[in-house]
CSV table of C-alpha atoms and ligand atoms in Angstrom, one decimal:
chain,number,residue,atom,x,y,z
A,1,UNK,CA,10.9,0.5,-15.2
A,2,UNK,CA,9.4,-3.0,-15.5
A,3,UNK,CA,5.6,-2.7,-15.8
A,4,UNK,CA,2.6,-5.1,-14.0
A,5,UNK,CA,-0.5,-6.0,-14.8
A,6,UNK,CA,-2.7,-6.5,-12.2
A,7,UNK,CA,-6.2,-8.2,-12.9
A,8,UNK,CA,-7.3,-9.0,-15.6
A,9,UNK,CA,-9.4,-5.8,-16.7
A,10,UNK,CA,-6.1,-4.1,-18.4
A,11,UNK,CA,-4.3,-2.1,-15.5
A,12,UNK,CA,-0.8,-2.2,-15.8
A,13,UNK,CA,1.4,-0.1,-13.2
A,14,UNK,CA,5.4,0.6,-12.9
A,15,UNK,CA,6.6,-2.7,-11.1
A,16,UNK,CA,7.3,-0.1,-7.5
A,17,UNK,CA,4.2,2.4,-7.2
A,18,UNK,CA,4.4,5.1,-4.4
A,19,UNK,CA,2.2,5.2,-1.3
A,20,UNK,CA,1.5,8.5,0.4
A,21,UNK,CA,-0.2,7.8,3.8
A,22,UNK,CA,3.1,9.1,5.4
A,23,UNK,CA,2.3,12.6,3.8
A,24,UNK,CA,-0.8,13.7,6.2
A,25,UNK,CA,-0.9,11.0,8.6
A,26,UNK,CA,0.7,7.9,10.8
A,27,UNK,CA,4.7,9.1,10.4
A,28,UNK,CA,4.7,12.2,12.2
A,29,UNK,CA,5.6,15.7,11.1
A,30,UNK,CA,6.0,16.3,6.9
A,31,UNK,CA,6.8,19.3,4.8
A,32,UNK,CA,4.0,19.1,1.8
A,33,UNK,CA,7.0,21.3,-0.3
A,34,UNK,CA,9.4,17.9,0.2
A,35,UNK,CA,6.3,15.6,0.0
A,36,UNK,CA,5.4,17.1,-3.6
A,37,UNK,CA,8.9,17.0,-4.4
A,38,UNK,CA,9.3,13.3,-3.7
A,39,UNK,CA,5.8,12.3,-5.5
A,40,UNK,CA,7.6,14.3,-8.6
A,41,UNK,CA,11.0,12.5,-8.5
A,42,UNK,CA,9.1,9.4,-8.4
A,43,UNK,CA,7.4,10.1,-11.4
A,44,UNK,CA,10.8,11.3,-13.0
A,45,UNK,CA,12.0,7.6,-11.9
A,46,UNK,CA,9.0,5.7,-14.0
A,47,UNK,CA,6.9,5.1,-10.7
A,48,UNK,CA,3.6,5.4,-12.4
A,49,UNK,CA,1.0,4.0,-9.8
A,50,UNK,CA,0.1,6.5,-6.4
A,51,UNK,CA,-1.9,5.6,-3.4
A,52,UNK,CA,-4.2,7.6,-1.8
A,53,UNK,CA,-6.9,7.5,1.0
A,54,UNK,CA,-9.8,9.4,2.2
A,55,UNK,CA,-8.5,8.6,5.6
A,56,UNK,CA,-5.2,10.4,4.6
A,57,UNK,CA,-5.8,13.8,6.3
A,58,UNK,CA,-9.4,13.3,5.6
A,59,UNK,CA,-8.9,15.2,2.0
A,60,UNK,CA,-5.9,16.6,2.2
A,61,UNK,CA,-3.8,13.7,1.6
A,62,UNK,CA,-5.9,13.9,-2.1
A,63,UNK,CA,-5.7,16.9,-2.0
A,64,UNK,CA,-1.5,17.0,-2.0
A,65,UNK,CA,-1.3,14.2,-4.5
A,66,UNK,CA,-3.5,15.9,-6.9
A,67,UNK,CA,-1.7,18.8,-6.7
A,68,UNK,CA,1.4,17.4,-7.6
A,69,UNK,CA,0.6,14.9,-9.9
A,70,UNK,CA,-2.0,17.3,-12.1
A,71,UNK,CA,1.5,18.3,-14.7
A,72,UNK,CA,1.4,14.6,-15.3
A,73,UNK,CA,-2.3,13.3,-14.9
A,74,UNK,CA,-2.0,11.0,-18.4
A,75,UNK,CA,1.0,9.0,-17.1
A,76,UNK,CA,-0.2,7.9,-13.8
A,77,UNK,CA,-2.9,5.9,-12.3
A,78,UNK,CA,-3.9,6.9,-8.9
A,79,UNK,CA,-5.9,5.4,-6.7
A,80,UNK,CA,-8.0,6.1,-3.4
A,81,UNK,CA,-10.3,5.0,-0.8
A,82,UNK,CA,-13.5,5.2,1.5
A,83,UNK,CA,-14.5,3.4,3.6
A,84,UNK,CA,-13.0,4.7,7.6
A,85,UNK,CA,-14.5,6.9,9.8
A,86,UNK,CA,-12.5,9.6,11.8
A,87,UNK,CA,-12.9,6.9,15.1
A,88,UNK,CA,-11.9,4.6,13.1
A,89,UNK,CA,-14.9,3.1,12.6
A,90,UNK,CA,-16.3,1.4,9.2
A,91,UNK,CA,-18.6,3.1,7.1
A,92,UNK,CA,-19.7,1.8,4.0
A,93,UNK,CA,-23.1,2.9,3.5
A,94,UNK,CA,-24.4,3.3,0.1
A,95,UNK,CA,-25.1,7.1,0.9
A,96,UNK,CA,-21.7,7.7,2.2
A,97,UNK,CA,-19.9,6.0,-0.1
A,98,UNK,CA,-21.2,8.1,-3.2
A,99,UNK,CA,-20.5,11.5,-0.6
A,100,UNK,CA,-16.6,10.2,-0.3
A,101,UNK,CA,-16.2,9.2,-3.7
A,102,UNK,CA,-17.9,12.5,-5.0
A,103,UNK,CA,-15.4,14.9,-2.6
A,104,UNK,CA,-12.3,12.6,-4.0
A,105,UNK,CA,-12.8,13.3,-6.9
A,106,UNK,CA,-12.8,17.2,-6.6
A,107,UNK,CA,-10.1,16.8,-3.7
A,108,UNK,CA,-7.6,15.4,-6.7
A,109,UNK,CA,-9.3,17.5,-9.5
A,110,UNK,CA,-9.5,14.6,-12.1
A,111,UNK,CA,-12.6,13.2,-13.6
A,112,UNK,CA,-11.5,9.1,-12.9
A,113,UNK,CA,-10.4,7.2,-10.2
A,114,UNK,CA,-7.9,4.8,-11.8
A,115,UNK,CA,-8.5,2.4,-8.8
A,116,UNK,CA,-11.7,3.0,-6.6
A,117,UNK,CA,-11.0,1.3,-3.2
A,118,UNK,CA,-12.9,-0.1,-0.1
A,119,UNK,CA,-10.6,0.6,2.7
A,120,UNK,CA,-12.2,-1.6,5.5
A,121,UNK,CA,-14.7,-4.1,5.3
A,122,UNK,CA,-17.7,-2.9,7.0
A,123,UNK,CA,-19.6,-5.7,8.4
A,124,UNK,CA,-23.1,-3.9,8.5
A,125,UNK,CA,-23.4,-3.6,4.5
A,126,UNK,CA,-23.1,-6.7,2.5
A,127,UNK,CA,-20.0,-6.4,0.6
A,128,UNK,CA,-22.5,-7.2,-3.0
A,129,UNK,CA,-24.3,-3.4,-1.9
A,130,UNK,CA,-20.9,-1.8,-1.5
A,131,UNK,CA,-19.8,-2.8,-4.9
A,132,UNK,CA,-22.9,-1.9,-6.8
A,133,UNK,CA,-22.8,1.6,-5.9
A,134,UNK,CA,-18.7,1.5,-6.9
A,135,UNK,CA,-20.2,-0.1,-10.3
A,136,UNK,CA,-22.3,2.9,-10.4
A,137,UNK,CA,-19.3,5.2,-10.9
A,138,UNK,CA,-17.2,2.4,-13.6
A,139,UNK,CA,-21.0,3.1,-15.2
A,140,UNK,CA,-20.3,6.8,-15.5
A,141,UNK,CA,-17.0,7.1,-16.1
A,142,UNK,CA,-15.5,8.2,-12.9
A,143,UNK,CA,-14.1,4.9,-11.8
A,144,UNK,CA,-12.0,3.2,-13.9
A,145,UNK,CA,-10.9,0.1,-11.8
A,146,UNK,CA,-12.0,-1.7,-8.7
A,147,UNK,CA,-10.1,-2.6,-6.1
A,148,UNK,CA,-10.0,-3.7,-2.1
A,149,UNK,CA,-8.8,-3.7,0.9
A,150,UNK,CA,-8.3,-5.4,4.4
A,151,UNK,CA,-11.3,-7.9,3.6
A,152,UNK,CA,-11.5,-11.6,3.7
A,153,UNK,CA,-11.4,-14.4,0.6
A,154,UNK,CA,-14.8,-14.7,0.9
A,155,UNK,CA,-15.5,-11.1,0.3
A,156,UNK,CA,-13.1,-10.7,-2.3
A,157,UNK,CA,-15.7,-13.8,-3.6
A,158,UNK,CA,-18.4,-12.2,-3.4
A,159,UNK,CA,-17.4,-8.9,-4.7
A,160,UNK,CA,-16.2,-10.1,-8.2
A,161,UNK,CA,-19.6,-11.5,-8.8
A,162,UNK,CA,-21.2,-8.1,-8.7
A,163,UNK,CA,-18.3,-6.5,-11.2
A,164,UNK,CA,-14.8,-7.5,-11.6
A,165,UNK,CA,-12.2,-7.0,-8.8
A,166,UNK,CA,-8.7,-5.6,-10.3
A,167,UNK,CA,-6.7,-5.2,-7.2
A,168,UNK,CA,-6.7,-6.3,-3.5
A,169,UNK,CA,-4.1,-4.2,-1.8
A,170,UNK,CA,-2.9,-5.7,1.4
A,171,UNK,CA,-0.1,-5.4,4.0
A,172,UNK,CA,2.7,-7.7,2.8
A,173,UNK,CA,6.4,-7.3,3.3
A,174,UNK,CA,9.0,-9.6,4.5
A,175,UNK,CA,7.5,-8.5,8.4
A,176,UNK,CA,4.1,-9.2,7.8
A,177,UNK,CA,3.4,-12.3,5.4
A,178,UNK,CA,-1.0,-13.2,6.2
A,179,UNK,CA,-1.6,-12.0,3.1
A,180,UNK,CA,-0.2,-14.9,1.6
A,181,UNK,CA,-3.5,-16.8,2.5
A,182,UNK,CA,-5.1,-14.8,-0.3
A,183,UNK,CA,-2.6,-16.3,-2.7
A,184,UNK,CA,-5.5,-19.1,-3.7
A,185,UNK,CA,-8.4,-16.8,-4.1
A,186,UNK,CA,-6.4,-14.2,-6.0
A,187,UNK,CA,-5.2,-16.7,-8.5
A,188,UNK,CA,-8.7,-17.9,-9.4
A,189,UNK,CA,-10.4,-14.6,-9.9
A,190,UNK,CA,-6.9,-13.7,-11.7
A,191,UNK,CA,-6.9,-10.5,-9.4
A,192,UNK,CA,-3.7,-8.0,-8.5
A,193,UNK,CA,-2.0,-7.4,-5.4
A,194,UNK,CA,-1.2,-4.1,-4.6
A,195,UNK,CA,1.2,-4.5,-1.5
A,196,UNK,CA,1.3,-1.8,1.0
A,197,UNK,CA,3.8,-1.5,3.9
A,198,UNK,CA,6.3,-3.2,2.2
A,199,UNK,CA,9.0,-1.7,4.5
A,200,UNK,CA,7.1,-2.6,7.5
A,201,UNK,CA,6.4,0.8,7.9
A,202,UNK,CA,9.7,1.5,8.1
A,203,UNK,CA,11.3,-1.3,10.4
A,204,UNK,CA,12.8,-2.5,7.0
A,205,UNK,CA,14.2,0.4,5.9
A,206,UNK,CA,18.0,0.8,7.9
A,207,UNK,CA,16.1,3.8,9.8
A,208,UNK,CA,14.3,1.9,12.4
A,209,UNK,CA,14.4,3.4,16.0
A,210,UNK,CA,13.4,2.0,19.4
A,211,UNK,CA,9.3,2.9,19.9
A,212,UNK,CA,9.9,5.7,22.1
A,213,UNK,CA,12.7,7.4,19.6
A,214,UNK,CA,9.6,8.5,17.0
A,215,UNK,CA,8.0,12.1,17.8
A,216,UNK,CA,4.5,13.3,18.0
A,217,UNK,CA,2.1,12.1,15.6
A,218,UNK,CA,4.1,9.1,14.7
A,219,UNK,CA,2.0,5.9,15.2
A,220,UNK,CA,5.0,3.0,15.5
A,221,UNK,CA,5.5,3.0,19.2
A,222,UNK,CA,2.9,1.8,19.5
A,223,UNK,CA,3.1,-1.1,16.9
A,224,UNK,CA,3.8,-4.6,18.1
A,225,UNK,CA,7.5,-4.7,16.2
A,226,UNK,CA,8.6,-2.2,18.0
A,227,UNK,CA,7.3,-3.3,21.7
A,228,UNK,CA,10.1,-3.8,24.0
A,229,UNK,CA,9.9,-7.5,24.3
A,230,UNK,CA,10.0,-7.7,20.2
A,231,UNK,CA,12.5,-4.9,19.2
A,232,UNK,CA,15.5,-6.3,19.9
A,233,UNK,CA,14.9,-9.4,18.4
A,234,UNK,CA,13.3,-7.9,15.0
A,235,UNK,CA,16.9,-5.9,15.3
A,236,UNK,CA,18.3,-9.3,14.8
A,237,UNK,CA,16.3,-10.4,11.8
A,238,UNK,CA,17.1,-6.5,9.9
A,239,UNK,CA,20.9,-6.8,10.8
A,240,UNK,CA,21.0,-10.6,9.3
A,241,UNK,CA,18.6,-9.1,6.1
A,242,UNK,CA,20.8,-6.2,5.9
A,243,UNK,CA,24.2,-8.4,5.5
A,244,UNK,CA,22.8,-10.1,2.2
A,245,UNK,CA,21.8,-7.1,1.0
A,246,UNK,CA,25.0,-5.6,1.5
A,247,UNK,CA,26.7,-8.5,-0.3
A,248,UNK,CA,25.0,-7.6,-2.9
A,249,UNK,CA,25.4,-3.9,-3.0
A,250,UNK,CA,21.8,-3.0,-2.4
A,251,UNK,CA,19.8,-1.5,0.9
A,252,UNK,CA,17.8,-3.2,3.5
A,253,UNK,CA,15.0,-1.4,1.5
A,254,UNK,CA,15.5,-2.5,-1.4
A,255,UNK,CA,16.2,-6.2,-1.0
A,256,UNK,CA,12.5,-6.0,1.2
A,257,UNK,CA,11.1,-4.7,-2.0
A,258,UNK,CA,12.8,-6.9,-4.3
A,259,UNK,CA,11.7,-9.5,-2.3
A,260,UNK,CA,8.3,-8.9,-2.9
A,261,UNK,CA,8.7,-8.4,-7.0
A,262,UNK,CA,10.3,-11.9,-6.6
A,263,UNK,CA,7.2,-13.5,-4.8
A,264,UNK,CA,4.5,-13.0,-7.4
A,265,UNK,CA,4.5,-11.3,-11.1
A,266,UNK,CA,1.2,-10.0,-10.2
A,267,UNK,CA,2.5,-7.9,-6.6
A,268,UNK,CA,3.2,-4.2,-6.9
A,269,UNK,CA,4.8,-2.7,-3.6
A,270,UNK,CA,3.5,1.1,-2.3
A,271,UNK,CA,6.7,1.7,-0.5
A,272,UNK,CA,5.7,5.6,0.8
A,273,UNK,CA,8.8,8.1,1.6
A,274,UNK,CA,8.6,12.0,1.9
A,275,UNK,CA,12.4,12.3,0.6
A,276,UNK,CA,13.3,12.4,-2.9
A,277,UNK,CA,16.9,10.3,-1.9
A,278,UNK,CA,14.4,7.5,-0.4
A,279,UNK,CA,12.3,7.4,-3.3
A,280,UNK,CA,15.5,6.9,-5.6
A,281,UNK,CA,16.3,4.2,-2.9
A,282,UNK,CA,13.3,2.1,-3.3
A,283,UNK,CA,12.6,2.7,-7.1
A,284,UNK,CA,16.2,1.7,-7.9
A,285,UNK,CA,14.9,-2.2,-5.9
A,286,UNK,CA,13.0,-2.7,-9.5
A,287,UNK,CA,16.7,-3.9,-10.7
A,288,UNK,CA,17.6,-6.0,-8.2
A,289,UNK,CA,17.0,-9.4,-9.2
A,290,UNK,CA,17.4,-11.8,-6.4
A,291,UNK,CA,18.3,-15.4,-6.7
A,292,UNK,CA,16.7,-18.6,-5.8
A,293,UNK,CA,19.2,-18.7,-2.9
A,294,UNK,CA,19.1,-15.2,-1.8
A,295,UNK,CA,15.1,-16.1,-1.4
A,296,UNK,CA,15.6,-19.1,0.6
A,297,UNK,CA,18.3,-17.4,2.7
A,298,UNK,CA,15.3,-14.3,3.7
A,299,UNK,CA,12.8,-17.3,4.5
A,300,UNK,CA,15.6,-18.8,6.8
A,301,UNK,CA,16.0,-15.3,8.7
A,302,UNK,CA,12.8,-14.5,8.7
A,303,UNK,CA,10.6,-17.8,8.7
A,304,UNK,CA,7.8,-16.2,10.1
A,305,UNK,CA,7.8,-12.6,9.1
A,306,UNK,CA,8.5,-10.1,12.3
A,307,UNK,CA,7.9,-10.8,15.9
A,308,UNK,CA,4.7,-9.8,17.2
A,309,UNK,CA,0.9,-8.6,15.0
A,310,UNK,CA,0.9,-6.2,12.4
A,311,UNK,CA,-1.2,-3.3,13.0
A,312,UNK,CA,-4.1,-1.9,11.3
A,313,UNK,CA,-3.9,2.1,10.2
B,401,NAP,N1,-4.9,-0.2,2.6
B,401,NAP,C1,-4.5,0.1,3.8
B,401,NAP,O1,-5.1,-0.2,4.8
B,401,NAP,C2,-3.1,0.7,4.0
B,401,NAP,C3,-2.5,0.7,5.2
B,401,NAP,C4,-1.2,1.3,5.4
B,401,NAP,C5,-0.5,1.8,4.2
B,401,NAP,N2,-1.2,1.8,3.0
B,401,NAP,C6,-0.5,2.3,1.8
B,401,NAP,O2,0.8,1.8,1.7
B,401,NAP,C7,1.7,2.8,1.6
B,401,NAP,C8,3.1,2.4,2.1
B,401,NAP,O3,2.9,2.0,3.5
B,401,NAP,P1,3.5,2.7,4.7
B,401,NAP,O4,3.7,4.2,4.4
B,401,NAP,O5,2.7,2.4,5.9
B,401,NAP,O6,4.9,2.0,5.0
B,401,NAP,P2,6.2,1.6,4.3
B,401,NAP,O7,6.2,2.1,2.9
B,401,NAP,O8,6.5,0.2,4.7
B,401,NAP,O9,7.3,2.5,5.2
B,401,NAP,C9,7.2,3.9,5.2
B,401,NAP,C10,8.1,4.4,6.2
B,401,NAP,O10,9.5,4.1,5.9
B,401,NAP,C11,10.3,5.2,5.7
B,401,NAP,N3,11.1,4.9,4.5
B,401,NAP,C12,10.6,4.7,3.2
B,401,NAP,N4,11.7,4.4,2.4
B,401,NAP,C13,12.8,4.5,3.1
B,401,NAP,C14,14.2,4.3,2.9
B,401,NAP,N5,14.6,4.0,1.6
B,401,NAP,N6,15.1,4.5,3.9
B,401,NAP,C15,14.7,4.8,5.1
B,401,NAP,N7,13.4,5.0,5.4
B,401,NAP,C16,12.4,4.8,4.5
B,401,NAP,C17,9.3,6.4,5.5
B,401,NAP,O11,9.9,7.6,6.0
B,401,NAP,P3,10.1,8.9,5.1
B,401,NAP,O12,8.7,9.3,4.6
B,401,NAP,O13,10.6,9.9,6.1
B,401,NAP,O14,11.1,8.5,4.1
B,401,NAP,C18,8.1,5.9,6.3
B,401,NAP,O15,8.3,6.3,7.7
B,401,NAP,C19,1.0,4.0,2.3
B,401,NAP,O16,1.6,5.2,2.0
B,401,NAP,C20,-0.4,3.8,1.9
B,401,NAP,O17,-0.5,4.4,0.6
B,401,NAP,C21,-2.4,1.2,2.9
């Protein structure tokens, strides 16, 4: 598969990576026996990048991932995050930060983080104390890249003056496009993006059901896209998307992810899936090459991304 560079410190990733948030929390109900499969085709398919989170079963997300990627530790990069509380709160305290990085890395049994993450901003530590004590670990060897999350241009600023930033990872997908306003910042500090939902968590992935057709332990209902004054209209926007990706023999899925490969040389999309037929789906988008036109026919579907807010979990 194509490989990316992101930042300017020397990671370089598969051009699709593999997100596994869907594996202990947000989707509902998963099998960890078909989870760890899927992880494993990935790798089979050149995916080489996996995503991770304290916040992902609190452990046991890292825990699953670790476990199936330890036969093939030295051809991966994995990285994980701190940062959430179980309210979801913010905590970012020196002190708990070194306690959440410490348990991850005995929750995936390896000796590095390839890409140390904060999650969340958390407004009560400067972001400059935050990435001192991630220094710390780069320092000793148990960090090996920076990266973050859900945080502002002027953190992302900020941070990279304390230690070079590899990666922000933010939500980007045809759906949800306000990461674009990062574009700038990213470009001057010469830093990664590491996009996560890139199926819109699954609204642009031909599987989409109404909010109330998800079961326990599922978090979409909920979601703005899928409120009842917004579904049917998103609908419309899929079944447009889905009618040039038919014409040219691909998937919904993997015209949304080849729509982000086409954005930026720099982007590498998380899709996450729990089915090893998925995972072929999406990795397979790394071929599809999209046109000038086919990009200027998505932006005339869907000028502005999916109706109604993108959520934060
Ligand atoms: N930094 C952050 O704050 C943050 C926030 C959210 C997510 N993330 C990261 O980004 C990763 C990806 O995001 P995401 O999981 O929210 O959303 P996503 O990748 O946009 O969509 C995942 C959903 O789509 C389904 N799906 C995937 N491929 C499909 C296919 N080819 N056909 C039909 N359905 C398909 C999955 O179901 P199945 O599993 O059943 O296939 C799952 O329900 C996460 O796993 C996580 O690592 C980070």
């Amino acid at each position: 598969m194509e490989q990316r560079s992101l930042g300017r410190q020397g990671l370089t990733t598969s051009a699709i990576g593999y997100g596994s948030m869907g594996t202990k929390m947000a989707y509902g109900h998963s099998d960890d026996t078909a989870s760890i499969a899927a992880i494993r085709h990935a790798v089979e398919l050149g995916v080489t990048h996996f995503d991770t989170a304290e916040l992902y079963g609190w452990g046991e997300g890292e825990k699953l991932l670790g476990a199936a990627l330890a036969p093939f530790r030295d051809k991966v990069t994995i990285g994980t995050k701190f940062g959430w509380t179980k309210e979801f709160g913010f905590n970012s305290r020196p002190d708990h930060i070194r306690e959440v990085i410490d348990a991850s890395l005995v929750n995936l049994g390896v000796e590095t983080i390839d890409v140390l993450y904060q999650h969340v901003d958390d407004p009560a530590v400067p972001i400059e104390d935050v990435v001192e004590v991630m220094a710390e670990y780069v320092a000793a060897g148990k960090a090996k890249y920076l990266g973050l999350s859900n945080t502002s241009a002027e953190n992302i600023r900020r941070a990279h003056a304390v230690h070079p930033i590899s990666v922000m990872q933010a939500e980007y997908s045809i759906f949800s496009r306000e990461s674009e306003a990062l574009f700038p910042v990213l470009d001057e500090l010469g830093i990664g993006l590491v996009a996560y939902s890139p199926l819109a968590r699954g609204f642009l992935s031909g599987a989409v059901k109404p909010g109330d057709g998800y079961g326990d332990g599922d978090m979409r209902g909920a979601a703005p896209w899928w409120a009842p004054e917004n579904f049917d209209a998103n609908i419309a926007i899929t079944e447009q998307l889905t009618e040039l990706a038919t014409s040219k023999g691909a998937t919904l899925s993997q015209l949304s992810l080849a729509w982000l490969l086409a954005r930026r040389e720099d982007v590498v999309p998380i899709p996450g899936s729990r089915s090893t037929e998925r995972v072929a789906q999406n990795t397979a988008a790394a071929d599809l090459k999209l046109t000038e036109a086919d990009m200027a026919r998505i932006q005339e579907i869907a000028p502005d991304g999916g109706i109604g807010g993108r959520v934060t979990f």
